[in-house]
Every structure is written in C-alpha cells, then in structure tokens.
Amino acid sequence: MSFVRPVVARKPVAIEPASDIVVRQLVPTDSMEELTALLHRAYRAQVEMGLQPLAGRQDAATTRKRTSSGECYVAVQRTAAGEKLVGTILFHEVEDAKGPPWFQQKHVDSFSQFAVDPEIQGKGIGQLLLDTVERRARECGAAEMALSMAEPDAALMKYYIRRGYRFIEHWQWPYTNYRSAILSKTL
Ligand SMILES: CC(C)(COP(=O)(O)OP(=O)(O)OC[C@H]1O[C@@H](n2cnc3c(N)ncnc32)[C@H](O)[C@@H]1OP(=O)(O)O)[C@@H](O)C(=O)NCCC(=O)NCCS
C-alpha cells in the first residue's frame, strides 16, 4: 500500500480566525449526523492517502459514544441561518481499546477526534481548539498533552511539531491500517 498525499492546491492562509467563530462545549441538541459528516469531510484527505482513520468512517452512533466518553468541544460559525459546526476536538477520550504506554501515566492527558471543515481550514480554528484542550489539561493538573496521529501523514506531523509537540513512541490501534505516532507537549 502506498501512502502518498494527493497534490491539492493550497488556499491563501489568514492569520486570525474568522470573527464569527466561537468554541463551546458540545450540547445534547447538537446533531451527531452533522458532526459525523464534518469528521468525514475533514479526514477525507487521509482516506485518499489510503489510510483508514476511525473518524473518517465512523457512524453517528460511534460519534455519540466517543464524544460522551470525554469532553467534546465544537467550533461553531454563527450565520443568519443559525449555527454551523465547523470544527471539533475531544479532550480526554476514554477508549475501549488499550492505549499506548505514554497515555497511561497520571501526568499525561490527551485529545483526539480533532477536525476542522476543509472549507475553512488554515484560518486558526484548529489553534483555537488546541488552545481550549491545552487549557483544560492544565486546569486538570496535567503536565503533558498527548495525541495519536497517523504516522504516514507527514504534513500533519509538521503541524504538531510547529506547535511544540514531540515524538514519543509508535502505537498500533486495532481499528486502523497504519502505524500511529504518539506525540506530546509539555504544558
Ligand atoms: C489539523 C487540522 C484540525 C488543523 O485545523 P486548521 O483550522 O487548519 O488549523 P490552523 O488554522 O490553526 O493551522 C493551519 C495550519 O495548516 C496550514 N493549513 C491547513 N489547511 C490549510 C489549507 N487549506 N490551506 C493552506 N494552509 C493550510 C496553515 O498554513 C497552518 O500552518 P502553520 O502551522 O504554519 O500555522 C485540520 O487540518 C484538519 O481537520 N485535518 C484533517 C483531520 C486531521 O488530520 N486531524 C488530526 C488528527 S490527529
């Protein structure tokens, strides 16, 4: 299998997030179908690389189960027509599958299911979501914030390295077809 990221024209990048975007905690009235569709859109680039991330193919029931196992945040865009979900991040997900050794430590917290709508990427919404969970980890007394990512996605690895994360170890989840890289940042 080859993991080659397709060549995609990159849009100009704005420095500041759009002013009509707010990050808030997921509420029961948020649509799991809308959130799942957002995840599928965001992870499509990895799927097109031949990777099979869970968030790129999970159904709405799985999204509900995953989001209720941790603290889920959403970035919403307020328009005249109402709110639209444009990003999400899941702080402290508790998974059924055994996790990597780094995650087992008391001083380490983690996030997962991190996505921004491809239509609106590169505007700092990802950074707003990361700031939110890093703040929550500090409030919970963690000294490290960790994550698991698809190792073949070199552009994503650079994204995290630029934000202070470092490589810790490899891990194989039972539901993916690639090796994961565990990264962590000292808070
Ligand atoms: C990772 C992700 C959540 C980041 O969201 P985002 O809103 O684009 O993040 P930001 O705007 O804060 O930062 C974007 C960075 O990527 C670059 N970028 C991302 N999308 C871009 C686009 N469409 N065009 C140009 N640049 C883009 C920006 O230049 C910026 O780079 P920087 O590190 O030099 O600042 C988003 O790319 C995504 O949903 N990816 C697919 C799902 C995924 O891989 N999730 C992580 C799993 S571990």
Coordinates of C-alpha atoms and ligand atoms in Angstrom, one line a residue:
M1 CA 0.0 0.0 0.0
S2 CA 1.3 3.5 -0.7
F3 CA 0.6 6.5 1.4
V4 CA 1.0 9.3 -0.9
R5 CA -0.9 12.5 -0.1
P6 CA -2.6 13.8 -3.3
V7 CA -1.4 17.2 -4.5
V8 CA -4.1 19.7 -3.5
A9 CA -4.0 23.5 -4.3
R10 CA -3.4 25.3 -1.1
K11 CA -5.6 28.3 -0.4
P12 CA -4.1 31.6 1.0
V13 CA -3.9 31.4 4.8
A14 CA -5.5 34.1 7.0
I15 CA -3.7 34.6 10.3
E16 CA -6.7 35.4 12.5
P17 CA -9.8 33.1 12.9
A18 CA -13.0 34.4 11.4
S19 CA -14.6 36.7 14.0
D20 CA -18.0 34.8 13.8
I21 CA -16.4 31.6 15.1
V22 CA -16.8 30.5 18.7
V23 CA -15.6 27.4 20.5
R24 CA -18.1 25.9 23.0
Q25 CA -18.8 22.5 24.6
L26 CA -20.9 20.1 22.7
V27 CA -24.6 20.2 23.9
P28 CA -27.2 17.4 23.6
T29 CA -29.1 19.3 20.9
D30 CA -26.0 19.3 18.6
S31 CA -26.6 16.9 15.7
M32 CA -24.4 13.7 15.7
E33 CA -25.1 13.4 12.0
E34 CA -23.7 16.9 11.3
L35 CA -20.7 16.3 13.5
T36 CA -20.0 12.9 11.8
A37 CA -20.3 14.4 8.3
L38 CA -17.8 17.1 9.4
L39 CA -15.4 14.4 10.6
H40 CA -15.7 12.5 7.3
R41 CA -15.1 15.7 5.3
A42 CA -12.0 16.6 7.3
Y43 CA -10.4 13.1 7.3
R44 CA -11.1 12.6 3.6
A45 CA -7.6 13.7 2.7
Q46 CA -6.1 10.9 4.9
V47 CA -8.6 8.4 3.4
E48 CA -7.4 9.5 -0.1
M49 CA -3.9 8.6 1.0
G50 CA -5.1 5.0 1.6
L51 CA -5.3 5.5 5.4
Q52 CA -8.4 4.3 7.4
P53 CA -8.8 6.6 10.4
L54 CA -11.8 5.8 12.6
A55 CA -13.1 9.4 12.4
G56 CA -13.1 9.1 8.6
R57 CA -15.6 6.3 8.5
Q58 CA -17.4 6.1 11.9
D59 CA -21.2 6.3 12.0
A60 CA -23.2 8.8 14.1
A61 CA -23.7 6.2 17.0
T62 CA -19.9 5.9 17.3
T63 CA -19.5 9.6 17.3
R64 CA -22.1 9.8 20.1
K65 CA -20.3 7.1 22.1
R66 CA -16.8 8.7 21.6
T67 CA -17.9 12.3 22.4
S68 CA -19.7 11.2 25.5
S69 CA -16.7 9.3 26.8
G70 CA -14.7 12.6 27.1
E71 CA -15.2 16.4 27.0
C72 CA -16.1 17.4 23.4
Y73 CA -15.7 20.9 22.1
V74 CA -17.0 22.3 18.8
A75 CA -16.2 25.4 16.8
V76 CA -19.4 26.9 15.5
Q77 CA -19.9 29.5 12.9
R78 CA -22.8 31.8 13.6
T79 CA -24.7 32.9 10.5
A80 CA -28.1 34.5 9.9
A81 CA -29.4 30.9 9.3
G82 CA -28.2 29.7 12.7
E83 CA -25.1 27.8 13.9
K84 CA -23.0 25.6 11.7
L85 CA -20.4 23.1 13.1
V86 CA -17.0 23.8 11.5
G87 CA -14.6 22.1 13.9
T88 CA -14.3 19.8 16.8
I89 CA -11.9 18.3 19.3
L90 CA -12.3 15.7 22.0
F91 CA -10.5 16.1 25.3
H92 CA -9.7 13.0 27.4
E93 CA -11.5 10.4 25.4
V94 CA -11.8 7.0 27.2
E95 CA -11.4 4.3 24.6
D96 CA -12.4 0.6 24.8
A97 CA -9.1 -0.3 23.1
K98 CA -5.9 -0.5 25.1
G99 CA -3.9 2.8 24.6
P100 CA -0.2 3.5 24.3
P101 CA 2.0 3.3 27.4
W102 CA 2.6 7.1 27.3
F103 CA -1.2 7.7 27.8
Q104 CA -1.3 5.5 30.9
Q105 CA 0.7 8.0 33.0
K106 CA -1.1 10.2 35.5
H107 CA 0.6 13.4 34.5
V108 CA -0.4 12.9 30.8
D109 CA -3.8 13.9 29.3
S110 CA -4.7 13.6 25.7
F111 CA -7.0 14.7 22.9
S112 CA -8.4 13.1 19.8
Q113 CA -11.1 13.4 17.1
F114 CA -9.6 16.8 16.0
A115 CA -11.0 18.2 12.8
V116 CA -11.8 21.5 11.0
D117 CA -14.0 21.7 8.0
P118 CA -11.7 21.7 4.9
E119 CA -13.6 24.7 3.5
I120 CA -12.4 26.8 6.4
Q121 CA -9.0 25.3 7.3
G122 CA -5.9 27.5 7.7
K123 CA -7.7 30.3 9.5
G124 CA -6.6 29.4 13.0
I125 CA -9.7 27.5 14.1
G126 CA -7.5 24.4 14.7
Q127 CA -5.4 26.6 17.0
L128 CA -8.4 27.8 18.9
L129 CA -9.5 24.2 19.5
L130 CA -6.0 23.2 20.6
D131 CA -5.8 26.2 23.0
T132 CA -9.1 25.0 24.5
V133 CA -8.0 21.5 25.3
E134 CA -4.5 22.5 26.4
R135 CA -6.1 25.0 28.9
R136 CA -8.4 22.2 30.1
A137 CA -5.4 19.8 30.6
R138 CA -3.6 22.5 32.7
E139 CA -6.8 23.0 34.8
C140 CA -7.0 19.3 35.4
G141 CA -3.3 19.3 36.6
A142 CA -1.7 17.5 33.7
A143 CA 1.9 18.3 32.8
E144 CA 1.8 16.8 29.3
M145 CA -0.8 16.9 26.5
A146 CA -0.6 13.9 24.2
L147 CA -2.2 12.8 20.9
S148 CA -2.1 9.9 18.5
M149 CA -1.8 10.6 14.8
A150 CA -1.4 8.6 11.5
E151 CA 2.4 8.4 11.2
P152 CA 2.4 8.5 7.3
D153 CA 0.7 12.0 7.4
A154 CA 4.0 13.9 7.3
A155 CA 2.3 17.3 6.8
L156 CA 0.2 16.7 10.0
M157 CA 3.3 15.7 11.9
K158 CA 4.9 19.1 10.9
Y159 CA 1.7 20.9 12.0
Y160 CA 2.1 19.5 15.6
I161 CA 5.9 19.9 15.7
R162 CA 5.5 23.6 14.9
R163 CA 3.1 23.8 17.9
G164 CA 5.5 22.4 20.4
Y165 CA 4.7 18.7 20.2
R166 CA 7.5 16.0 20.1
F167 CA 7.6 12.3 19.1
I168 CA 7.2 9.9 22.0
E169 CA 6.5 6.4 20.6
H170 CA 4.7 4.3 18.0
W171 CA 1.4 2.6 18.6
Q172 CA -0.9 0.2 16.7
W173 CA -4.6 0.7 17.3
P174 CA -6.7 -2.4 16.4
Y175 CA -9.1 -0.4 14.1
T176 CA -6.6 1.3 11.8
N177 CA -4.5 0.1 8.9
Y178 CA -1.4 2.3 9.7
R179 CA 1.1 2.7 12.5
S180 CA 0.3 5.7 14.8
A181 CA 2.8 8.2 16.2
I182 CA 2.2 9.3 19.7
L183 CA 3.2 13.0 20.2
S184 CA 3.3 15.0 23.4
K185 CA 3.8 18.6 24.5
T186 CA 5.0 19.8 27.9
L187 CA 2.4 22.2 29.2
Ligands
LIG1 C1 -5.3 19.5 11.7 C2 -6.5 20.5 11.5 C3 -7.6 20.2 12.5 C4 -6.0 21.9 11.6 O1 -7.1 22.8 11.5 P1 -6.9 24.3 10.9 O2 -8.0 25.1 11.3 O3 -6.5 24.2 9.5 O4 -5.6 24.7 11.8 P2 -4.9 26.2 11.9 O5 -5.7 27.1 11.0 O6 -4.8 26.5 13.3 O7 -3.5 26.0 11.3 C5 -3.4 25.5 10.0 C6 -2.0 25.2 9.6 O8 -2.0 24.3 8.5 C7 -1.9 25.1 7.3 N1 -3.1 24.8 6.5 C8 -4.1 24.0 6.9 N2 -5.1 23.9 6.0 C9 -4.7 24.7 5.0 C10 -5.3 25.0 3.8 N3 -6.4 24.5 3.4 N4 -4.6 25.9 3.1 C11 -3.4 26.4 3.5 N5 -2.9 26.1 4.6 C12 -3.5 25.2 5.4 C13 -1.7 26.5 7.7 O9 -0.7 27.1 7.0 C14 -1.3 26.4 9.1 O10 0.1 26.2 9.2 P3 1.1 26.8 10.3 O11 1.4 25.6 11.2 O12 2.2 27.3 9.6 O13 0.3 27.8 11.1 C15 -7.1 20.3 10.1 O14 -6.1 20.5 9.1 C16 -7.8 19.0 9.8 O15 -9.0 18.9 10.1 N6 -7.1 18.0 9.3 C17 -7.8 16.7 9.0 C18 -8.1 15.9 10.2 C19 -6.8 15.5 11.0 O16 -5.8 15.1 10.4 N7 -6.9 15.7 12.3 C20 -5.8 15.5 13.2 C21 -5.8 14.1 13.6 S1 -4.5 13.7 14.8

